[in-house]
Coordinates of C-alpha atoms in Angstrom, one line a residue:
Chain K
M10 CA 0.0 0.0 0.0
A11 CA 1.4 3.3 -1.1
D12 CA 1.8 6.0 1.5
L13 CA -0.7 8.8 0.7
S14 CA 0.5 11.2 3.4
V15 CA 1.8 14.6 2.6
N16 CA 3.2 17.5 4.6
I17 CA 2.4 21.1 3.8
C18 CA 3.9 23.9 5.8
G19 CA 4.8 21.5 8.6
I20 CA 1.2 20.1 8.8
D21 CA 0.7 16.4 8.3
F22 CA -2.1 15.3 6.1
K23 CA -3.0 11.6 6.1
N24 CA -3.8 11.9 2.4
P25 CA -3.8 14.8 -0.1
I26 CA -7.6 15.1 -0.6
I27 CA -9.5 18.1 0.9
P28 CA -13.1 19.1 0.1
A29 CA -12.9 22.7 -1.1
S30 CA -14.3 25.7 0.7
G31 CA -17.9 26.3 0.0
V32 CA -19.0 22.9 -1.1
F33 CA -18.7 21.2 2.3
G34 CA -20.1 23.7 4.8
Y35 CA -18.5 22.8 8.1
G36 CA -18.7 19.0 7.4
R37 CA -21.8 18.4 9.4
E38 CA -23.9 17.3 6.4
Y39 CA -21.3 15.0 4.9
E40 CA -20.5 13.4 8.2
E41 CA -24.0 11.8 7.8
F42 CA -22.4 9.9 4.8
Y43 CA -19.0 9.0 6.1
S44 CA -16.4 9.7 8.8
L45 CA -14.6 13.0 8.2
S46 CA -11.4 11.4 9.6
E47 CA -11.1 9.6 6.2
L48 CA -10.3 13.0 4.6
G49 CA -6.9 14.6 4.3
G50 CA -8.4 17.8 5.5
I51 CA -11.4 20.1 5.2
A52 CA -11.5 23.7 3.8
T53 CA -14.4 25.3 5.7
K54 CA -17.0 27.7 4.3
G55 CA -15.5 31.2 3.8
T56 CA -15.8 33.2 7.0
T57 CA -15.9 37.0 7.3
A58 CA -15.6 39.2 10.3
K59 CA -19.4 39.7 10.5
K60 CA -22.3 37.6 9.4
R61 CA -23.1 37.9 5.7
T62 CA -26.4 37.1 4.2
G63 CA -25.2 36.3 0.7
N64 CA -26.8 37.0 -2.7
L65 CA -30.4 36.6 -3.9
A66 CA -31.4 33.3 -5.5
P67 CA -31.0 31.8 -8.0
R68 CA -27.5 31.2 -6.9
I69 CA -26.8 28.0 -8.9
A70 CA -26.9 27.2 -12.6
E71 CA -25.7 24.0 -14.3
T72 CA -23.4 24.4 -17.3
P73 CA -21.8 21.9 -19.7
A74 CA -19.5 19.8 -17.5
G75 CA -19.7 22.4 -14.7
M76 CA -21.8 24.8 -12.8
L77 CA -22.0 28.5 -11.9
N78 CA -22.6 29.7 -8.4
S79 CA -23.1 33.1 -6.9
V80 CA -23.7 32.3 -3.2
G81 CA -21.8 35.4 -2.1
L82 CA -20.0 34.3 1.0
Q83 CA -23.1 33.7 3.1
N84 CA -21.7 32.8 6.6
G85 CA -22.4 33.4 10.3
G86 CA -19.2 35.5 10.9
I87 CA -15.9 34.5 12.6
D88 CA -17.2 34.5 16.2
N89 CA -19.9 32.1 15.3
F90 CA -17.4 29.9 13.4
I91 CA -15.1 29.8 16.4
A92 CA -17.8 29.2 18.9
Q93 CA -20.2 26.9 17.0
E94 CA -18.3 25.1 14.3
L95 CA -14.5 24.9 15.0
P96 CA -14.6 23.0 18.3
N97 CA -16.6 20.2 16.6
L98 CA -14.4 20.2 13.5
L99 CA -11.2 19.9 15.6
Q100 CA -12.4 16.6 17.0
K101 CA -12.7 15.0 13.6
N102 CA -9.0 13.9 13.3
T103 CA -8.5 15.7 10.0
V104 CA -6.6 18.9 9.1
I105 CA -8.9 22.0 9.3
L106 CA -8.2 24.9 6.9
A107 CA -10.2 27.8 7.9
N108 CA -11.1 29.7 4.8
I109 CA -11.4 33.5 5.4
A110 CA -12.4 36.5 3.4
G111 CA -13.1 40.2 3.9
S112 CA -14.0 43.4 2.2
T113 CA -10.8 45.1 3.4
P114 CA -7.3 43.9 4.3
E115 CA -8.1 44.9 7.9
E116 CA -11.2 42.8 8.0
C117 CA -9.2 39.8 6.7
A118 CA -6.6 40.5 9.4
E119 CA -9.2 40.7 12.1
V120 CA -10.6 37.3 11.2
A121 CA -7.1 35.8 11.0
S122 CA -6.1 37.2 14.4
K123 CA -9.1 35.7 16.0
L124 CA -8.2 32.3 14.5
D125 CA -4.7 32.7 15.8
N126 CA -5.9 32.0 19.3
T127 CA -7.6 28.8 18.2
D128 CA -6.3 25.3 17.4
V129 CA -7.2 25.6 13.8
H130 CA -4.4 24.0 11.7
M131 CA -4.2 26.4 8.7
I132 CA -5.7 29.6 7.4
E133 CA -6.7 29.8 3.7
L134 CA -7.1 33.4 2.7
N135 CA -9.6 33.9 -0.1
I136 CA -8.5 36.7 -2.3
S137 CA -10.4 35.4 -5.2
C138 CA -14.2 35.2 -4.5
P139 CA -15.9 36.4 -7.7
N140 CA -19.3 36.8 -6.0
V141 CA -18.9 39.8 -3.6
K142 CA -18.8 43.4 -4.6
Q143 CA -15.9 44.6 -2.3
G144 CA -12.7 42.7 -1.6
G145 CA -13.0 39.2 -2.9
A146 CA -11.5 38.9 -6.4
A147 CA -10.5 42.6 -6.3
F148 CA -7.7 41.6 -4.0
G149 CA -6.7 38.7 -6.1
T150 CA -6.5 40.4 -9.5
S151 CA -3.8 43.0 -8.8
C152 CA -0.3 42.2 -7.6
A153 CA -0.2 45.2 -5.4
M154 CA -3.5 44.4 -3.6
A155 CA -2.7 40.7 -3.3
E156 CA 0.6 41.6 -1.8
Q157 CA -0.9 44.1 0.6
V158 CA -3.7 41.9 1.9
T159 CA -1.3 39.0 2.3
S160 CA 1.2 41.1 4.2
V161 CA -1.5 42.5 6.5
V162 CA -2.9 39.1 7.3
R163 CA 0.6 37.6 7.7
K164 CA 1.2 40.0 10.5
A165 CA -2.0 39.0 12.2
T166 CA -1.3 35.3 12.5
S167 CA 1.4 32.8 13.1
K168 CA -0.7 30.0 11.6
P169 CA 0.4 28.5 8.3
L170 CA -1.1 30.9 5.7
V171 CA -2.4 29.6 2.4
V172 CA -3.5 32.2 -0.1
K173 CA -6.2 31.1 -2.5
L174 CA -5.7 32.6 -6.0
S175 CA -8.1 33.8 -8.7
P176 CA -7.7 32.4 -12.2
N177 CA -9.4 35.6 -13.5
V178 CA -6.1 37.3 -14.1
T179 CA -3.6 37.8 -17.0
S180 CA -0.7 36.3 -15.2
I181 CA -1.4 34.0 -12.2
T182 CA 2.4 33.5 -11.7
E183 CA 2.9 37.2 -11.0
I184 CA 0.1 37.1 -8.3
A185 CA 1.6 34.0 -6.8
K186 CA 5.1 35.6 -6.6
A187 CA 3.5 38.7 -5.0
V188 CA 1.8 36.7 -2.2
E189 CA 4.9 34.6 -1.7
S190 CA 7.0 37.7 -1.2
A191 CA 4.4 39.0 1.2
G192 CA 4.8 36.0 3.5
A193 CA 2.3 33.4 2.2
D194 CA 3.4 29.9 3.3
A195 CA 1.5 28.2 0.4
V196 CA -0.9 29.0 -2.4
S197 CA -4.1 27.3 -3.4
L198 CA -5.5 27.5 -6.9
I199 CA -7.7 27.8 -8.8
N200 CA -10.8 29.5 -7.5
T201 CA -13.8 29.7 -9.9
L202 CA -13.7 31.4 -13.3
L203 CA -16.1 34.3 -13.7
G204 CA -19.0 33.1 -16.0
M205 CA -22.5 34.0 -17.1
R206 CA -25.5 32.3 -18.7
I207 CA -28.7 34.0 -20.1
D208 CA -32.1 32.4 -20.3
V209 CA -32.9 33.2 -24.0
N210 CA -36.7 33.0 -23.4
T211 CA -36.7 35.6 -20.6
R212 CA -33.5 37.4 -21.7
R213 CA -32.6 37.4 -18.0
P214 CA -29.3 36.1 -16.7
V215 CA -29.8 32.7 -15.1
L216 CA -28.1 33.8 -11.9
R217 CA -29.8 36.6 -9.9
N218 CA -26.3 38.1 -9.4
N219 CA -26.0 38.1 -13.3
V220 CA -22.5 36.6 -13.1
G221 CA -21.0 33.8 -11.0
G222 CA -18.1 31.4 -10.6
L223 CA -17.6 28.5 -13.0
S224 CA -16.4 25.3 -11.5
G225 CA -16.5 21.6 -12.4
S226 CA -14.6 19.4 -14.8
A227 CA -14.9 22.1 -17.5
I228 CA -12.2 24.1 -15.8
F229 CA -9.9 21.2 -15.0
P230 CA -7.4 21.8 -17.9
I231 CA -7.1 25.4 -16.8
A232 CA -6.3 24.3 -13.2
V233 CA -3.6 21.9 -14.5
R234 CA -2.1 24.7 -16.6
M235 CA -2.1 27.2 -13.8
V236 CA -0.8 24.9 -11.1
W237 CA 2.0 23.9 -13.5
Q238 CA 2.9 27.6 -14.2
V239 CA 2.8 28.6 -10.5
A240 CA 4.9 25.6 -9.6
N241 CA 7.5 26.9 -11.9
A242 CA 7.3 30.4 -10.5
V243 CA 7.3 30.0 -6.7
Q244 CA 9.1 27.9 -4.0
I245 CA 6.1 27.6 -1.6
P246 CA 3.8 24.5 -1.8
I247 CA 0.7 24.5 -3.9
I248 CA -2.7 23.1 -3.1
G249 CA -4.4 22.4 -6.5
M250 CA -8.0 22.4 -7.3
G251 CA -10.5 23.0 -10.1
G252 CA -12.7 20.4 -11.6
V253 CA -11.1 17.3 -10.0
T254 CA -13.5 14.4 -10.3
S255 CA -11.3 11.3 -10.1
G256 CA -8.1 9.9 -8.6
E257 CA -6.4 10.3 -11.9
N258 CA -7.3 14.0 -12.0
A259 CA -5.8 14.4 -8.5
I260 CA -2.6 12.6 -9.6
E261 CA -2.5 14.8 -12.7
L262 CA -2.7 18.0 -10.6
M263 CA 0.0 16.7 -8.3
M264 CA 2.3 15.9 -11.2
A265 CA 1.7 19.5 -12.4
G266 CA 3.1 20.6 -9.0
A267 CA 0.4 20.4 -6.3
S268 CA 1.2 18.9 -2.9
A269 CA -2.5 18.4 -2.1
V270 CA -5.7 18.6 -4.0
Q271 CA -9.1 20.1 -3.2
V272 CA -12.4 18.7 -4.5
G273 CA -15.3 21.0 -5.2
M274 CA -18.3 20.4 -7.5
A275 CA -17.7 16.6 -7.6
V276 CA -19.1 16.5 -4.1
F277 CA -22.4 17.6 -5.4
T278 CA -22.5 14.9 -8.1
D279 CA -21.5 12.3 -5.6
P280 CA -21.1 13.0 -1.8
Y281 CA -18.6 10.1 -1.7
A282 CA -16.4 11.7 -4.4
P283 CA -13.5 12.6 -2.0
I284 CA -13.4 9.1 -0.5
K285 CA -13.5 7.5 -4.0
I286 CA -10.8 9.8 -5.2
I287 CA -8.6 8.8 -2.2
N288 CA -9.2 5.1 -3.0
Q289 CA -8.5 5.6 -6.7
M290 CA -5.2 7.4 -6.0
Q291 CA -4.2 4.5 -3.8
E292 CA -5.0 2.1 -6.5
F293 CA -3.1 4.1 -9.2
L294 CA 0.0 4.3 -7.0
D295 CA -0.1 0.6 -6.0
N296 CA -0.6 -0.5 -9.7
K297 CA 2.5 1.6 -10.6
N298 CA 4.5 0.4 -7.6
I299 CA 5.0 3.9 -6.4
S300 CA 5.6 3.8 -2.7
S301 CA 4.6 7.4 -1.8
V302 CA 2.3 9.9 -3.3
R303 CA 5.0 12.5 -2.5
E304 CA 7.2 11.0 -5.2
I305 CA 4.8 12.2 -7.9
I306 CA 4.6 15.9 -6.9
G307 CA 5.8 18.1 -9.8
T308 CA 7.1 15.2 -11.8
V309 CA 5.5 16.1 -15.1
Q310 CA 8.1 15.8 -17.9
P311 CA 7.3 18.8 -20.1
W312 CA 8.1 18.6 -23.8
Chain J
M1 CA -30.1 12.4 10.4
K2 CA -28.3 9.8 8.4
Y3 CA -28.4 10.5 4.7
L4 CA -28.9 7.7 2.2
Q5 CA -27.4 7.6 -1.2
G6 CA -27.9 4.7 -3.5
K7 CA -29.0 3.3 -6.8
Y8 CA -32.5 2.0 -6.8
P9 CA -34.5 0.1 -9.5
V10 CA -37.3 1.7 -11.4
I11 CA -40.2 -0.7 -11.1
N12 CA -42.8 1.3 -13.2
K13 CA -42.9 4.3 -15.4
Q14 CA -46.0 6.0 -16.8
A15 CA -46.7 9.1 -18.8
L16 CA -49.4 11.1 -17.1
A17 CA -49.6 14.0 -19.5
H18 CA -47.5 15.7 -22.1
D19 CA -43.9 15.7 -20.6
V20 CA -45.2 14.6 -17.2
Y21 CA -44.1 11.2 -15.9
S22 CA -44.7 9.1 -12.9
I23 CA -42.0 6.7 -11.7
L24 CA -42.1 4.1 -9.0
I25 CA -38.8 3.3 -7.3
L26 CA -38.1 0.3 -5.1
C27 CA -36.1 1.7 -2.2
P28 CA -37.3 0.2 1.1
E29 CA -34.9 2.0 3.4
V30 CA -35.8 5.4 1.9
A31 CA -39.5 4.7 1.9
K32 CA -39.3 3.7 5.6
L33 CA -38.0 7.2 6.4
A34 CA -39.8 9.4 3.9
Q35 CA -42.4 11.9 5.0
A36 CA -44.9 14.0 3.1
G37 CA -43.3 17.1 1.6
Q38 CA -39.8 15.7 1.4
F39 CA -37.9 15.3 -1.8
V40 CA -35.4 13.0 -3.5
H41 CA -32.2 14.3 -5.2
I42 CA -31.7 12.4 -8.4
L43 CA -28.5 12.3 -10.5
P44 CA -29.4 12.1 -14.2
T45 CA -26.9 9.9 -16.0
G46 CA -24.1 12.1 -17.5
F47 CA -24.9 15.2 -15.5
G48 CA -23.0 16.9 -12.8
L49 CA -25.8 18.3 -10.7
R50 CA -28.7 16.4 -9.2
R51 CA -32.4 17.3 -9.7
P52 CA -34.6 17.7 -6.6
I53 CA -38.0 16.1 -7.2
S54 CA -40.7 16.0 -4.6
I55 CA -42.1 12.7 -3.3
A56 CA -45.5 12.0 -4.6
G57 CA -46.2 8.7 -2.9
I58 CA -44.8 6.7 0.0
D59 CA -45.6 3.0 0.2
K60 CA -43.8 1.9 3.3
K61 CA -45.3 -1.6 3.2
N62 CA -43.9 -2.4 -0.2
G63 CA -40.8 -0.1 0.1
V64 CA -41.8 2.0 -2.9
L65 CA -41.6 5.7 -3.5
R66 CA -43.4 7.5 -6.3
I67 CA -42.2 10.6 -8.1
V68 CA -44.1 12.7 -10.6
F69 CA -42.2 15.3 -12.5
V70 CA -42.3 17.4 -15.7
I71 CA -39.5 17.5 -18.2
K72 CA -38.0 21.0 -17.9
G73 CA -34.6 20.4 -19.5
N74 CA -32.1 17.8 -20.5
G75 CA -31.6 16.5 -16.9
T76 CA -35.3 15.8 -16.3
K77 CA -35.5 14.4 -19.9
A78 CA -32.7 11.9 -18.9
I79 CA -34.7 10.8 -15.9
A80 CA -37.9 10.5 -18.0
D81 CA -35.9 8.2 -20.4
L82 CA -35.3 5.7 -17.6
K83 CA -37.0 2.4 -18.2
Q84 CA -38.4 -0.3 -15.9
G85 CA -35.4 -2.2 -14.5
D86 CA -33.0 0.8 -14.8
F87 CA -31.4 2.1 -11.7
I88 CA -31.9 5.7 -10.4
D89 CA -29.1 7.3 -8.4
M90 CA -30.6 9.3 -5.6
I91 CA -29.9 10.9 -2.2
A92 CA -33.1 10.6 -0.2
P93 CA -35.2 11.4 1.7
L94 CA -34.2 15.0 2.0
G95 CA -35.7 18.2 3.5
H96 CA -38.2 19.2 6.0
G97 CA -41.7 18.1 5.1
F98 CA -45.3 19.2 5.8
T99 CA -46.6 19.2 9.4
L100 CA -49.0 16.4 10.0
M101 CA -51.9 17.4 12.2
P102 CA -53.7 14.5 13.7
E103 CA -56.4 16.7 15.3
A104 CA -57.2 18.6 12.1
E105 CA -60.8 18.2 10.9
H106 CA -60.5 20.0 7.5
V107 CA -57.4 20.8 5.6
V108 CA -57.1 22.3 2.1
L109 CA -54.4 21.1 -0.3
V110 CA -53.6 23.5 -3.0
G111 CA -51.4 22.3 -5.9
G112 CA -50.6 24.2 -9.1
G113 CA -49.5 22.2 -12.1
I114 CA -46.4 20.1 -11.1
G115 CA -47.1 21.3 -7.6
V116 CA -50.0 18.8 -7.4
P117 CA -47.8 15.6 -6.9
P118 CA -46.5 16.5 -3.3
M119 CA -50.1 16.9 -2.3
L120 CA -50.7 13.1 -2.7
P121 CA -49.0 11.9 0.5
L122 CA -51.0 14.6 2.4
A123 CA -54.2 13.4 0.7
E124 CA -53.3 9.9 1.8
Y125 CA -52.8 11.1 5.4
Y126 CA -55.8 13.4 5.7
G127 CA -58.2 11.3 3.5
E128 CA -61.7 12.6 3.7
K129 CA -60.7 15.5 5.9
A130 CA -58.9 17.0 2.8
T131 CA -60.1 19.1 0.0
A132 CA -57.6 19.2 -2.8
I133 CA -57.7 22.2 -5.1
S134 CA -55.6 21.7 -8.2
G135 CA -54.9 24.3 -10.9
F136 CA -53.7 23.7 -14.5
R137 CA -53.4 25.8 -17.6
S138 CA -55.6 23.6 -19.7
F139 CA -57.1 20.1 -19.9
Q140 CA -53.9 18.6 -21.4
Q141 CA -52.0 19.3 -18.1
V142 CA -54.6 17.9 -15.7
I143 CA -53.1 15.1 -13.6
L144 CA -53.7 13.0 -10.4
Q145 CA -57.3 13.9 -9.8
E146 CA -58.3 10.3 -9.4
D147 CA -55.4 9.5 -7.2
L148 CA -56.4 12.3 -4.9
E149 CA -60.0 11.0 -4.9
N150 CA -58.9 7.4 -4.2
Y151 CA -57.4 8.6 -0.9
G152 CA -60.8 10.1 0.0
A153 CA -60.0 13.7 -0.7
K154 CA -62.6 16.0 -2.3
T155 CA -61.2 17.4 -5.4
I156 CA -61.7 20.8 -7.1
C157 CA -60.0 21.0 -10.4
C158 CA -59.4 24.5 -12.0
T159 CA -58.1 25.3 -15.5
E160 CA -57.2 28.7 -16.6
D161 CA -59.1 28.3 -19.9
G162 CA -62.0 26.3 -18.4
S163 CA -61.3 23.3 -20.7
A164 CA -61.5 20.9 -17.7
G165 CA -62.7 20.8 -14.1
A166 CA -65.4 22.6 -12.3
V167 CA -63.7 26.0 -12.1
K168 CA -62.5 28.3 -14.9
G169 CA -59.7 30.4 -13.5
F170 CA -57.2 30.2 -10.7
V171 CA -57.1 28.1 -7.5
T172 CA -57.6 31.2 -5.4
T173 CA -61.3 31.5 -6.4
P174 CA -62.4 28.2 -4.8
L175 CA -59.8 28.6 -2.0
E176 CA -61.3 32.0 -1.0
Q177 CA -64.7 30.4 -0.7
L178 CA -63.4 27.5 1.3
L179 CA -61.6 29.7 3.7
T180 CA -64.9 31.2 4.8
E181 CA -65.7 27.8 6.2
S182 CA -63.8 26.1 9.0
V183 CA -60.4 25.2 7.8
D184 CA -57.6 24.1 10.1
A185 CA -54.7 24.4 7.7
V186 CA -53.7 25.0 4.1
F187 CA -50.8 23.2 2.4
A188 CA -49.6 24.4 -0.9
C189 CA -47.1 23.8 -3.7
G190 CA -46.9 25.4 -7.1
A191 CA -45.5 28.5 -8.9
L192 CA -44.3 31.4 -6.8
P193 CA -47.2 33.8 -7.8
M194 CA -49.7 31.1 -6.8
L195 CA -48.0 30.4 -3.5
K196 CA -47.9 34.1 -2.7
A197 CA -51.6 34.5 -3.5
V198 CA -52.5 31.5 -1.3
A199 CA -50.3 32.8 1.5
E200 CA -52.1 36.2 1.4
L201 CA -55.5 34.6 1.4
C202 CA -54.6 32.5 4.4
K203 CA -53.1 35.4 6.3
R204 CA -56.2 37.5 5.7
N205 CA -58.4 34.7 7.0
K206 CA -56.0 33.8 9.8
I207 CA -55.5 30.3 8.7
Y208 CA -52.3 28.4 9.2
C209 CA -50.5 27.8 5.9
E210 CA -47.5 25.8 4.8
V211 CA -45.9 26.2 1.4
S212 CA -43.4 24.0 -0.4
M213 CA -40.8 26.2 -2.1
E214 CA -38.6 25.4 -5.1
E215 CA -35.1 26.7 -5.9
R216 CA -32.1 25.7 -7.9
M217 CA -29.9 23.4 -5.8
A218 CA -26.5 21.9 -5.8
C219 CA -25.7 19.8 -2.8
G220 CA -29.3 19.1 -1.6
V221 CA -28.2 18.6 2.0
G222 CA -27.6 22.1 3.3
A223 CA -23.8 22.5 2.8
C224 CA -23.4 24.7 -0.3
L225 CA -26.0 27.3 0.6
G226 CA -27.1 27.5 -3.1
C227 CA -30.9 27.3 -2.7
A228 CA -31.5 30.4 -0.7
C229 CA -35.0 31.6 0.4
E230 CA -35.6 34.8 2.4
I231 CA -37.2 33.9 5.6
K232 CA -38.1 36.1 8.5
N233 CA -38.0 34.7 12.0
A234 CA -40.2 35.5 15.0
D235 CA -38.2 38.6 15.8
G236 CA -38.6 40.0 12.3
E237 CA -35.0 39.3 11.4
I238 CA -34.6 38.3 7.8
N239 CA -32.2 35.5 6.8
F240 CA -31.5 33.4 3.8
L241 CA -32.5 29.9 4.8
H242 CA -32.1 27.0 2.4
V243 CA -34.8 25.2 0.6
C244 CA -33.0 21.8 0.7
K245 CA -32.5 21.6 4.5
N246 CA -34.7 24.2 6.2
G247 CA -37.4 23.6 3.6
P248 CA -38.7 22.8 1.1
V249 CA -41.8 23.3 3.3
F250 CA -41.9 26.6 5.2
N251 CA -44.6 28.4 7.3
A252 CA -46.1 30.8 4.7
E253 CA -46.0 33.7 7.2
E254 CA -42.2 33.4 7.6
V255 CA -41.5 33.6 3.8
C256 CA -40.5 37.0 2.5
W257 CA -42.8 37.3 -0.5

């Protein structure tokens, strides 16, 4: 049996598979299907300083091989997260990445500093949410802003800091280098791509927010490309994501340079997707007589 | 609550009207738990997102669930293409259903179009104590009137063009009349304008009303927060709750129409 464990920023993961932020809530619903301890980690629903109500519905639209969402960071706020959700999550014997967001660098820092006093394992700073008017992707689409928000949050916490990058940029490598220089311990990518659908009968956008984030297997090749480019541009570890639906997809992202892999939309198709992906990775490695998943990280042989 | 996901055999499929299908699914462990007003979350083969479909019949003895749905797009078309013996991938039963009131003496079930099917389990429960008002555009869409009657419910069928049923017009006309009599509760499912009109009539007549809401969903279990519905709580505070977990059935007075 191949060893699936990985280590990112000094944190041990029993396997590289992590349900992505936003698809998994705080794990409570999926715990009704299987034990959360089977997962490498959990990236929790994005948390802001204060409660946010989110966007009007419809927030969801299916697209070819994917989906659009415009949830808009609905969450109960950091105090609620720390009091109501985190204690439960920390008992689940899996790595908890608290995903945080804010409208200003100071708000992000406030959230991070509150988490600094908890036992959460890592902080994933979302500078790439396409569904909120302020902050969100605005931080993630300019090097200067990405650097500033990372640097302010860096000062607010000693927890391992993962910065989640937007693909809606001209050069993701420049942004990755900017957050690396500002003190990020790792980067995670890609967040959703901004998309839109229109109902041709009503001439109305399908989403009430008009636009939303595209995820699902449609974006997987973009994720592979961006992970590979970023892996060639920075020294810090990468958590890859974007349309992963199988163990082979996860292996592919790791060969492109990811040290761990998040799973998003696939969870909606099949709640057991993360577990199946772990098993498929195990099978792939065993069939190839590869003793540890760590051996495949960044091993793509480019032409 | 433990969620069940599995692949269950289709034991019967029937066309009820143009693009409207009834499917019986053998799923004893789901049928055992299912309640009126809950839904099943079906994965059409080849699609990425599941389709929430309300439960139209619960046969606990034989372990069979019935769903009745209309083809709205390629996903529901794929479900309608299933044949007897095929397997249907579903997470079920999901959601918070209708309140069953053992002491109620007269309840009114209001279904509009494809909102009629979730009224069937209520008709089964309330039997002769139920009056079922169903509204359709025209005679081609009329479904399930006999099924409602077989459970003992009194039926009032309305069509917008008067081509079938006793009433020409909307469900609100007979409902308004009924509400002047003694009615303990109204349960409704249908298009948003209909639900809103039903909720207003009930509020005016001070009659308890529950509505089953519909929204585009992803996870179906309350994790992704996709299917938001504005709900005001007892303190008047407005929050987005979620149709899949907090609903699909809500107290009509709490919905922000």
